[in-house]
Amino acid sequence: MIARSPLDKLRGALPIGTSPAAQPADKSAVDRALADAPIGNPDRIGLLLALTCGLRRGEICGLQWRDLEDAKIAVRRQIVPLIGGAITKAPKYDSAREIKIGPKVSEALRQHRRALAEQLLALGVRLTPDHHVCAREDGSPLHPPSFSEWLKRRGIGLHKVRHLNASTLIATQPLPIVAARLAHSRPDVTLRTYSHVLPGQDDAAADAIDTAIG
């Protein structure tokens, strides 16, 4: 109804309470779901993107093939479900970003693309850069609630998969890098959410100081 929220200017200025400790997904359940689903299944590749890139649900469903190039993913849009349909809009907090991916993820995406292209060709449709990565057999994009239901039936919560990705990264990578990949509004959000992962690094920090001072 209005062009801008009057509370936007308060973002970052209000006191913030303690965040609950993030609960990562069970890695074995994620591995089983990936192993059981066939290559070309949109839910399978969506789960892989959540695990390896920490993408949000709408970002996964909104990803198009034109967004993948040079071993990176460009997050430019999200699909948001509405009653009776869905809309496409900018990512949460306008957090468009690029995320680097490794060779294993790149290969998994190539295999998925080949399978999807064959499925569409059987319907007389040629795969184009405008098609969604997580596309159903008719080429239409995966609906976010449908994706969540597929995960739920396998005992997996998508946000917990995102936590699994973040918990793995924060143990070895600089905080600003992790925050940027997750598209948190500020690095301190990442720190509050995953501070429980960090205590084990204190020994390494002490060793590093000892080494530095000789």
PDB file of C-alpha atoms in Angstrom, residues 30-38 44:
ATOM      1  CA  VAL A  30      20.170 -35.308   3.563  1.00  0.00           C
ATOM      2  CA  ASP A  31      22.559 -37.834   2.029  1.00  0.00           C
ATOM      3  CA  ARG A  32      19.797 -40.472   1.842  1.00  0.00           C
ATOM      4  CA  ALA A  33      17.390 -38.070   0.145  1.00  0.00           C
ATOM      5  CA  LEU A  34      20.030 -37.131  -2.441  1.00  0.00           C
ATOM      6  CA  ALA A  35      20.925 -40.768  -3.091  1.00  0.00           C
ATOM      7  CA  ASP A  36      17.322 -41.967  -3.424  1.00  0.00           C
ATOM      8  CA  ALA A  37      16.098 -39.263  -5.846  1.00  0.00           C
ATOM      9  CA  PRO A  38      16.979 -39.660  -9.534  1.00  0.00           C
ATOM     10  CA  ARG A  44      16.933 -33.337  -5.514  1.00  0.00           C
TER      11      ARG A  44
END
